[in-house]
């Protein structure tokens, strides 16, 4: 079975802090994705990566950056956290760049105070 | 641009009753369509997907969905709902982007089940 793990289930940070959310997949998938999920808004794509060191902006990249130094690991970075970034963050991976199934991690609920 | 509409924000059904969750998409080319389920506090799990071929697709947990091109719909159905089906359901359309296919999700339908 594909396993996508996220470093924390719950995280509380202060406004202005730099925040790192880590995601690891164990199935040698090429593509990895970061979404945020808010009530009534569904899932919105922040960034994705289709190869090591490659990244593309999604629909809502403002205030975020990403890093993919190794194939299995994809990090989401909040350079200076703000209260409007309080949300559930979901990581996903897919085998190839085609219309493959995306496999999701359990999510990190981030609260910025 | 592509979009997905799930008209029902919240649906409540009795255990044992049938279920239909609606999904309409907007996309100019042949769509790749998915249904995911999210149990409370969990990530998303794939229920089923449609790429081509038979327009009636069978998935896990007894779910099925029917693709109707003329109606731009991909509705999810289950003949008899179990209490464990209470969750949030997301429809998504896969479209090509820079370097990778991307999923555009609907806003979800929350399903409550009355024992």
PDB file of C-alpha atoms in Angstrom:
ATOM      1  CA  UNK A   1       0.000   0.000   0.000  1.00  0.00           C
ATOM      2  CA  UNK A   2       1.067   3.540  -0.697  1.00  0.00           C
ATOM      3  CA  UNK A   3       1.852   5.470   2.412  1.00  0.00           C
ATOM      4  CA  UNK A   4       1.984   9.246   2.639  1.00  0.00           C
ATOM      5  CA  UNK A   5       2.993  10.595   6.012  1.00  0.00           C
ATOM      6  CA  UNK A   6       2.963  14.129   7.345  1.00  0.00           C
ATOM      7  CA  UNK A   7       5.253  15.206  10.141  1.00  0.00           C
ATOM      8  CA  UNK A   8       2.592  16.566  12.475  1.00  0.00           C
ATOM      9  CA  UNK A   9      -1.154  16.062  12.901  1.00  0.00           C
ATOM     10  CA  UNK A  10      -1.570  19.266  14.885  1.00  0.00           C
ATOM     11  CA  UNK A  11       0.627  22.339  14.999  1.00  0.00           C
ATOM     12  CA  UNK A  12       0.258  25.660  16.805  1.00  0.00           C
ATOM     13  CA  UNK A  13       2.457  28.579  15.781  1.00  0.00           C
ATOM     14  CA  UNK A  14       2.667  32.300  16.430  1.00  0.00           C
ATOM     15  CA  UNK A  15       2.176  35.029  13.839  1.00  0.00           C
ATOM     16  CA  UNK A  16       5.431  35.773  12.074  1.00  0.00           C
ATOM     17  CA  UNK A  17       7.064  32.406  12.752  1.00  0.00           C
ATOM     18  CA  UNK A  18       8.597  30.369   9.966  1.00  0.00           C
ATOM     19  CA  UNK A  19       6.736  27.079   9.656  1.00  0.00           C
ATOM     20  CA  UNK A  20       7.801  23.863   7.970  1.00  0.00           C
ATOM     21  CA  UNK A  21       5.331  21.129   7.058  1.00  0.00           C
ATOM     22  CA  UNK A  22       6.934  17.899   5.946  1.00  0.00           C
ATOM     23  CA  UNK A  23       5.515  15.171   3.744  1.00  0.00           C
ATOM     24  CA  UNK A  24       7.080  11.829   2.894  1.00  0.00           C
ATOM     25  CA  UNK A  25       5.865   9.147   0.483  1.00  0.00           C
ATOM     26  CA  UNK A  26       7.283   5.649   0.306  1.00  0.00           C
ATOM     27  CA  UNK A  27       6.292   4.522  -3.205  1.00  0.00           C
ATOM     28  CA  UNK A  28       8.775   6.301  -5.455  1.00  0.00           C
ATOM     29  CA  UNK A  29       6.078   8.592  -6.828  1.00  0.00           C
ATOM     30  CA  UNK A  30       7.152  11.308  -9.221  1.00  0.00           C
ATOM     31  CA  UNK A  31       4.553  13.883  -8.299  1.00  0.00           C
ATOM     32  CA  UNK A  32       3.752  15.462  -4.967  1.00  0.00           C
ATOM     33  CA  UNK A  33       1.162  18.073  -4.061  1.00  0.00           C
ATOM     34  CA  UNK A  34       0.255  20.413  -1.225  1.00  0.00           C
ATOM     35  CA  UNK A  35      -3.367  21.466  -0.665  1.00  0.00           C
ATOM     36  CA  UNK A  36      -5.118  23.470   1.960  1.00  0.00           C
ATOM     37  CA  UNK A  37      -8.620  22.565   3.023  1.00  0.00           C
ATOM     38  CA  UNK A  38     -11.040  25.066   4.506  1.00  0.00           C
ATOM     39  CA  UNK A  39     -14.704  24.537   5.414  1.00  0.00           C
ATOM     40  CA  UNK A  40     -16.960  25.373   2.497  1.00  0.00           C
ATOM     41  CA  UNK A  41     -14.029  25.872   0.109  1.00  0.00           C
ATOM     42  CA  UNK A  42     -12.959  22.292  -0.485  1.00  0.00           C
ATOM     43  CA  UNK A  43      -9.335  21.566  -1.374  1.00  0.00           C
ATOM     44  CA  UNK A  44      -7.225  24.172  -3.097  1.00  0.00           C
ATOM     45  CA  UNK A  45      -3.853  23.442  -4.632  1.00  0.00           C
ATOM     46  CA  UNK A  46      -0.958  25.454  -3.223  1.00  0.00           C
ATOM     47  CA  UNK A  47       2.063  23.987  -5.011  1.00  0.00           C
ATOM     48  CA  UNK A  48       3.062  20.777  -6.692  1.00  0.00           C
ATOM     49  CA  UNK A  49       6.277  19.141  -7.812  1.00  0.00           C
ATOM     50  CA  UNK A  50       6.747  16.744 -10.731  1.00  0.00           C
ATOM     51  CA  UNK A  51      10.415  15.986 -10.103  1.00  0.00           C
ATOM     52  CA  UNK A  52      13.194  16.626  -7.637  1.00  0.00           C
ATOM     53  CA  UNK A  53      13.939  20.335  -7.396  1.00  0.00           C
ATOM     54  CA  UNK A  54      11.032  21.111  -9.744  1.00  0.00           C
ATOM     55  CA  UNK A  55       7.993  22.988  -8.533  1.00  0.00           C
ATOM     56  CA  UNK A  56       4.955  24.679  -9.975  1.00  0.00           C
ATOM     57  CA  UNK A  57       2.512  27.107  -8.440  1.00  0.00           C
ATOM     58  CA  UNK A  58      -1.024  25.978  -7.883  1.00  0.00           C
ATOM     59  CA  UNK A  59      -4.085  28.134  -7.392  1.00  0.00           C
ATOM     60  CA  UNK A  60      -3.124  29.810  -4.109  1.00  0.00           C
ATOM     61  CA  UNK A  61       0.700  29.995  -3.776  1.00  0.00           C
ATOM     62  CA  UNK A  62       0.885  33.412  -2.112  1.00  0.00           C
ATOM     63  CA  UNK A  63       2.539  33.269   1.301  1.00  0.00           C
ATOM     64  CA  UNK A  64       3.952  29.779   0.720  1.00  0.00           C
ATOM     65  CA  UNK A  65       7.051  28.195  -0.745  1.00  0.00           C
ATOM     66  CA  UNK A  66       8.106  24.577  -1.206  1.00  0.00           C
ATOM     67  CA  UNK A  67      11.197  22.452  -1.331  1.00  0.00           C
ATOM     68  CA  UNK A  68      11.838  19.063  -2.872  1.00  0.00           C
ATOM     69  CA  UNK A  69      15.455  18.017  -2.438  1.00  0.00           C
ATOM     70  CA  UNK A  70      14.717  14.279  -2.443  1.00  0.00           C
ATOM     71  CA  UNK A  71      12.137  12.386  -4.422  1.00  0.00           C
ATOM     72  CA  UNK A  72      10.303  11.065  -1.383  1.00  0.00           C
ATOM     73  CA  UNK A  73      10.069  14.325   0.557  1.00  0.00           C
ATOM     74  CA  UNK A  74       8.118  17.495  -0.182  1.00  0.00           C
ATOM     75  CA  UNK A  75       8.134  20.395   2.264  1.00  0.00           C
ATOM     76  CA  UNK A  76       5.730  23.297   2.524  1.00  0.00           C
ATOM     77  CA  UNK A  77       7.166  26.466   4.043  1.00  0.00           C
ATOM     78  CA  UNK A  78       5.305  29.408   5.506  1.00  0.00           C
ATOM     79  CA  UNK A  79       7.962  32.113   5.561  1.00  0.00           C
ATOM     80  CA  UNK A  80       6.061  34.322   8.023  1.00  0.00           C
ATOM     81  CA  UNK A  81       2.917  32.668   9.295  1.00  0.00           C
ATOM     82  CA  UNK A  82      -0.258  34.713   9.467  1.00  0.00           C
ATOM     83  CA  UNK A  83      -3.608  33.996  11.081  1.00  0.00           C
ATOM     84  CA  UNK A  84      -5.284  33.573   7.684  1.00  0.00           C
ATOM     85  CA  UNK A  85      -3.051  30.560   7.118  1.00  0.00           C
ATOM     86  CA  UNK A  86      -4.810  28.670   9.894  1.00  0.00           C
ATOM     87  CA  UNK A  87      -6.096  25.648   8.017  1.00  0.00           C
ATOM     88  CA  UNK A  88      -5.858  21.929   7.343  1.00  0.00           C
ATOM     89  CA  UNK A  89      -2.930  21.117   5.056  1.00  0.00           C
ATOM     90  CA  UNK A  90      -2.999  17.942   3.002  1.00  0.00           C
ATOM     91  CA  UNK A  91      -0.125  16.389   1.111  1.00  0.00           C
ATOM     92  CA  UNK A  92      -0.641  13.975  -1.778  1.00  0.00           C
ATOM     93  CA  UNK A  93       1.458  12.027  -4.236  1.00  0.00           C
ATOM     94  CA  UNK A  94       0.875  10.309  -7.569  1.00  0.00           C
ATOM     95  CA  UNK A  95       2.955   7.839  -9.517  1.00  0.00           C
ATOM     96  CA  UNK A  96       3.377   9.783 -12.739  1.00  0.00           C
ATOM     97  CA  UNK A  97       2.427  13.065 -14.351  1.00  0.00           C
ATOM     98  CA  UNK A  98      -0.575  11.477 -16.028  1.00  0.00           C
ATOM     99  CA  UNK A  99      -4.103  11.449 -14.636  1.00  0.00           C
ATOM    100  CA  UNK A 100      -3.145   9.065 -11.856  1.00  0.00           C
ATOM    101  CA  UNK A 101      -4.787   8.562  -8.526  1.00  0.00           C
ATOM    102  CA  UNK A 102      -3.479  10.913  -5.893  1.00  0.00           C
ATOM    103  CA  UNK A 103      -2.788   9.348  -2.507  1.00  0.00           C
ATOM    104  CA  UNK A 104      -3.276  11.587   0.486  1.00  0.00           C
ATOM    105  CA  UNK A 105      -1.640  11.904   3.854  1.00  0.00           C
ATOM    106  CA  UNK A 106      -3.692  12.329   7.047  1.00  0.00           C
ATOM    107  CA  UNK A 107      -3.302  16.096   7.105  1.00  0.00           C
ATOM    108  CA  UNK A 108      -1.781  18.683   9.434  1.00  0.00           C
ATOM    109  CA  UNK A 109      -4.119  21.032  11.224  1.00  0.00           C
ATOM    110  CA  UNK A 110      -2.201  24.275  11.625  1.00  0.00           C
ATOM    111  CA  UNK A 111      -3.328  27.013  13.957  1.00  0.00           C
ATOM    112  CA  UNK A 112      -1.591  30.394  13.793  1.00  0.00           C
ATOM    113  CA  UNK A 113      -2.187  32.586  16.823  1.00  0.00           C
TER     114      UNK A 113
ATOM    115  CA  UNK B   1     -11.059  26.953 -16.788  1.00  0.00           C
ATOM    116  CA  UNK B   2     -12.247  23.724 -15.279  1.00  0.00           C
ATOM    117  CA  UNK B   3     -14.576  23.628 -12.310  1.00  0.00           C
ATOM    118  CA  UNK B   4     -16.536  21.124 -10.239  1.00  0.00           C
ATOM    119  CA  UNK B   5     -19.866  21.793  -8.586  1.00  0.00           C
ATOM    120  CA  UNK B   6     -21.350  19.719  -5.809  1.00  0.00           C
ATOM    121  CA  UNK B   7     -24.774  21.292  -5.293  1.00  0.00           C
ATOM    122  CA  UNK B   8     -25.511  19.681  -1.943  1.00  0.00           C
ATOM    123  CA  UNK B   9     -23.474  20.900   1.000  1.00  0.00           C
ATOM    124  CA  UNK B  10     -25.035  18.507   3.499  1.00  0.00           C
ATOM    125  CA  UNK B  11     -27.229  15.442   3.050  1.00  0.00           C
ATOM    126  CA  UNK B  12     -28.843  13.322   5.752  1.00  0.00           C
ATOM    127  CA  UNK B  13     -30.126   9.829   5.040  1.00  0.00           C
ATOM    128  CA  UNK B  14     -31.365   6.957   7.146  1.00  0.00           C
ATOM    129  CA  UNK B  15     -29.291   3.829   7.430  1.00  0.00           C
ATOM    130  CA  UNK B  16     -30.354   1.370   4.742  1.00  0.00           C
ATOM    131  CA  UNK B  17     -31.683   4.062   2.427  1.00  0.00           C
ATOM    132  CA  UNK B  18     -30.256   4.677  -1.014  1.00  0.00           C
ATOM    133  CA  UNK B  19     -27.888   7.557  -1.680  1.00  0.00           C
ATOM    134  CA  UNK B  20     -27.063   9.778  -4.625  1.00  0.00           C
ATOM    135  CA  UNK B  21     -24.487  12.562  -4.412  1.00  0.00           C
ATOM    136  CA  UNK B  22     -24.434  14.968  -7.300  1.00  0.00           C
ATOM    137  CA  UNK B  23     -21.411  16.263  -9.170  1.00  0.00           C
ATOM    138  CA  UNK B  24     -21.278  18.501 -12.230  1.00  0.00           C
ATOM    139  CA  UNK B  25     -18.086  19.482 -13.960  1.00  0.00           C
ATOM    140  CA  UNK B  26     -17.050  22.073 -16.481  1.00  0.00           C
ATOM    141  CA  UNK B  27     -14.212  21.091 -18.784  1.00  0.00           C
ATOM    142  CA  UNK B  28     -13.862  21.316 -22.541  1.00  0.00           C
ATOM    143  CA  UNK B  29     -12.076  18.061 -23.250  1.00  0.00           C
ATOM    144  CA  UNK B  30     -12.524  14.476 -22.112  1.00  0.00           C
ATOM    145  CA  UNK B  31     -12.570  14.604 -18.334  1.00  0.00           C
ATOM    146  CA  UNK B  32     -10.844  12.317 -15.896  1.00  0.00           C
ATOM    147  CA  UNK B  33     -13.198  12.100 -12.939  1.00  0.00           C
ATOM    148  CA  UNK B  34     -12.718  10.990  -9.363  1.00  0.00           C
ATOM    149  CA  UNK B  35     -14.688  10.562  -6.170  1.00  0.00           C
ATOM    150  CA  UNK B  36     -12.849  10.720  -2.850  1.00  0.00           C
ATOM    151  CA  UNK B  37     -14.126  10.211   0.691  1.00  0.00           C
ATOM    152  CA  UNK B  38     -12.792  11.858   3.838  1.00  0.00           C
ATOM    153  CA  UNK B  39     -13.662  10.451   7.238  1.00  0.00           C
ATOM    154  CA  UNK B  40     -13.436  12.857  10.178  1.00  0.00           C
ATOM    155  CA  UNK B  41      -9.845  13.784  10.962  1.00  0.00           C
ATOM    156  CA  UNK B  42      -8.475  11.751   8.081  1.00  0.00           C
ATOM    157  CA  UNK B  43      -6.988  12.322   4.650  1.00  0.00           C
ATOM    158  CA  UNK B  44      -8.835  11.570   1.439  1.00  0.00           C
ATOM    159  CA  UNK B  45      -9.331   8.055   0.117  1.00  0.00           C
ATOM    160  CA  UNK B  46     -10.178   7.241  -3.490  1.00  0.00           C
ATOM    161  CA  UNK B  47     -13.596   5.642  -3.958  1.00  0.00           C
ATOM    162  CA  UNK B  48     -13.577   5.328  -7.743  1.00  0.00           C
ATOM    163  CA  UNK B  49     -12.436   6.977 -10.934  1.00  0.00           C
ATOM    164  CA  UNK B  50     -13.504   7.291 -14.548  1.00  0.00           C
ATOM    165  CA  UNK B  51     -11.049   7.633 -17.409  1.00  0.00           C
ATOM    166  CA  UNK B  52     -12.823   6.037 -20.386  1.00  0.00           C
ATOM    167  CA  UNK B  53     -14.970   3.088 -21.419  1.00  0.00           C
ATOM    168  CA  UNK B  54     -17.997   1.904 -19.508  1.00  0.00           C
ATOM    169  CA  UNK B  55     -19.747   4.951 -18.113  1.00  0.00           C
ATOM    170  CA  UNK B  56     -20.891   3.088 -15.006  1.00  0.00           C
ATOM    171  CA  UNK B  57     -17.942   2.717 -12.677  1.00  0.00           C
ATOM    172  CA  UNK B  58     -17.766   0.480  -9.638  1.00  0.00           C
ATOM    173  CA  UNK B  59     -15.720   1.479  -6.633  1.00  0.00           C
ATOM    174  CA  UNK B  60     -14.897   0.387  -3.141  1.00  0.00           C
ATOM    175  CA  UNK B  61     -17.345   0.080  -0.243  1.00  0.00           C
ATOM    176  CA  UNK B  62     -20.254  -0.650  -2.588  1.00  0.00           C
ATOM    177  CA  UNK B  63     -20.230   2.731  -4.320  1.00  0.00           C
ATOM    178  CA  UNK B  64     -20.755   3.335  -8.013  1.00  0.00           C
ATOM    179  CA  UNK B  65     -20.849   6.392 -10.234  1.00  0.00           C
ATOM    180  CA  UNK B  66     -22.224   7.110 -13.675  1.00  0.00           C
ATOM    181  CA  UNK B  67     -20.608   9.452 -16.176  1.00  0.00           C
ATOM    182  CA  UNK B  68     -23.111  11.323 -18.340  1.00  0.00           C
ATOM    183  CA  UNK B  69     -21.361  13.454 -20.895  1.00  0.00           C
ATOM    184  CA  UNK B  70     -24.559  15.128 -22.096  1.00  0.00           C
ATOM    185  CA  UNK B  71     -25.261  16.371 -18.572  1.00  0.00           C
ATOM    186  CA  UNK B  72     -21.618  16.975 -17.568  1.00  0.00           C
ATOM    187  CA  UNK B  73     -22.325  14.904 -14.496  1.00  0.00           C
ATOM    188  CA  UNK B  74     -20.637  12.180 -12.495  1.00  0.00           C
ATOM    189  CA  UNK B  75     -23.048  11.289  -9.705  1.00  0.00           C
ATOM    190  CA  UNK B  76     -22.121   8.899  -6.924  1.00  0.00           C
ATOM    191  CA  UNK B  77     -24.610   6.268  -5.754  1.00  0.00           C
ATOM    192  CA  UNK B  78     -24.976   3.578  -3.162  1.00  0.00           C
ATOM    193  CA  UNK B  79     -28.066   1.340  -2.886  1.00  0.00           C
ATOM    194  CA  UNK B  80     -27.991   0.955   0.898  1.00  0.00           C
ATOM    195  CA  UNK B  81     -26.119   3.312   3.191  1.00  0.00           C
ATOM    196  CA  UNK B  82     -24.315   2.099   6.317  1.00  0.00           C
ATOM    197  CA  UNK B  83     -23.640   4.233   9.383  1.00  0.00           C
ATOM    198  CA  UNK B  84     -19.922   4.013   8.606  1.00  0.00           C
ATOM    199  CA  UNK B  85     -20.507   5.898   5.348  1.00  0.00           C
ATOM    200  CA  UNK B  86     -20.935   9.134   7.297  1.00  0.00           C
ATOM    201  CA  UNK B  87     -18.123  11.305   5.941  1.00  0.00           C
ATOM    202  CA  UNK B  88     -17.421  14.096   3.499  1.00  0.00           C
ATOM    203  CA  UNK B  89     -17.347  13.278  -0.191  1.00  0.00           C
ATOM    204  CA  UNK B  90     -15.392  15.143  -2.840  1.00  0.00           C
ATOM    205  CA  UNK B  91     -15.735  14.991  -6.590  1.00  0.00           C
ATOM    206  CA  UNK B  92     -12.711  16.010  -8.667  1.00  0.00           C
ATOM    207  CA  UNK B  93     -11.736  16.473 -12.296  1.00  0.00           C
ATOM    208  CA  UNK B  94      -8.189  15.809 -13.485  1.00  0.00           C
ATOM    209  CA  UNK B  95      -6.782  18.157 -16.093  1.00  0.00           C
ATOM    210  CA  UNK B  96      -3.334  18.576 -17.628  1.00  0.00           C
ATOM    211  CA  UNK B  97      -1.115  21.314 -16.267  1.00  0.00           C
ATOM    212  CA  UNK B  98       2.537  22.303 -16.343  1.00  0.00           C
ATOM    213  CA  UNK B  99       4.429  19.070 -15.754  1.00  0.00           C
ATOM    214  CA  UNK B 100       1.593  17.124 -14.239  1.00  0.00           C
ATOM    215  CA  UNK B 101      -2.092  16.460 -14.226  1.00  0.00           C
ATOM    216  CA  UNK B 102      -3.849  18.356 -11.481  1.00  0.00           C
ATOM    217  CA  UNK B 103      -7.078  17.747  -9.641  1.00  0.00           C
ATOM    218  CA  UNK B 104      -9.733  20.398  -9.260  1.00  0.00           C
ATOM    219  CA  UNK B 105     -12.036  19.534  -6.392  1.00  0.00           C
ATOM    220  CA  UNK B 106     -15.615  20.395  -5.640  1.00  0.00           C
ATOM    221  CA  UNK B 107     -16.400  21.906  -2.261  1.00  0.00           C
ATOM    222  CA  UNK B 108     -17.622  18.624  -0.874  1.00  0.00           C
ATOM    223  CA  UNK B 109     -20.858  17.092   0.365  1.00  0.00           C
ATOM    224  CA  UNK B 110     -21.105  16.097   3.997  1.00  0.00           C
ATOM    225  CA  UNK B 111     -23.137  12.947   4.544  1.00  0.00           C
ATOM    226  CA  UNK B 112     -24.856  12.258   7.852  1.00  0.00           C
ATOM    227  CA  UNK B 113     -26.466   8.873   8.504  1.00  0.00           C
ATOM    228  CA  UNK B 114     -29.374   8.412  10.918  1.00  0.00           C
ATOM    229  CA  UNK B 115     -29.321   5.001  12.641  1.00  0.00           C
TER     230      UNK B 115
END
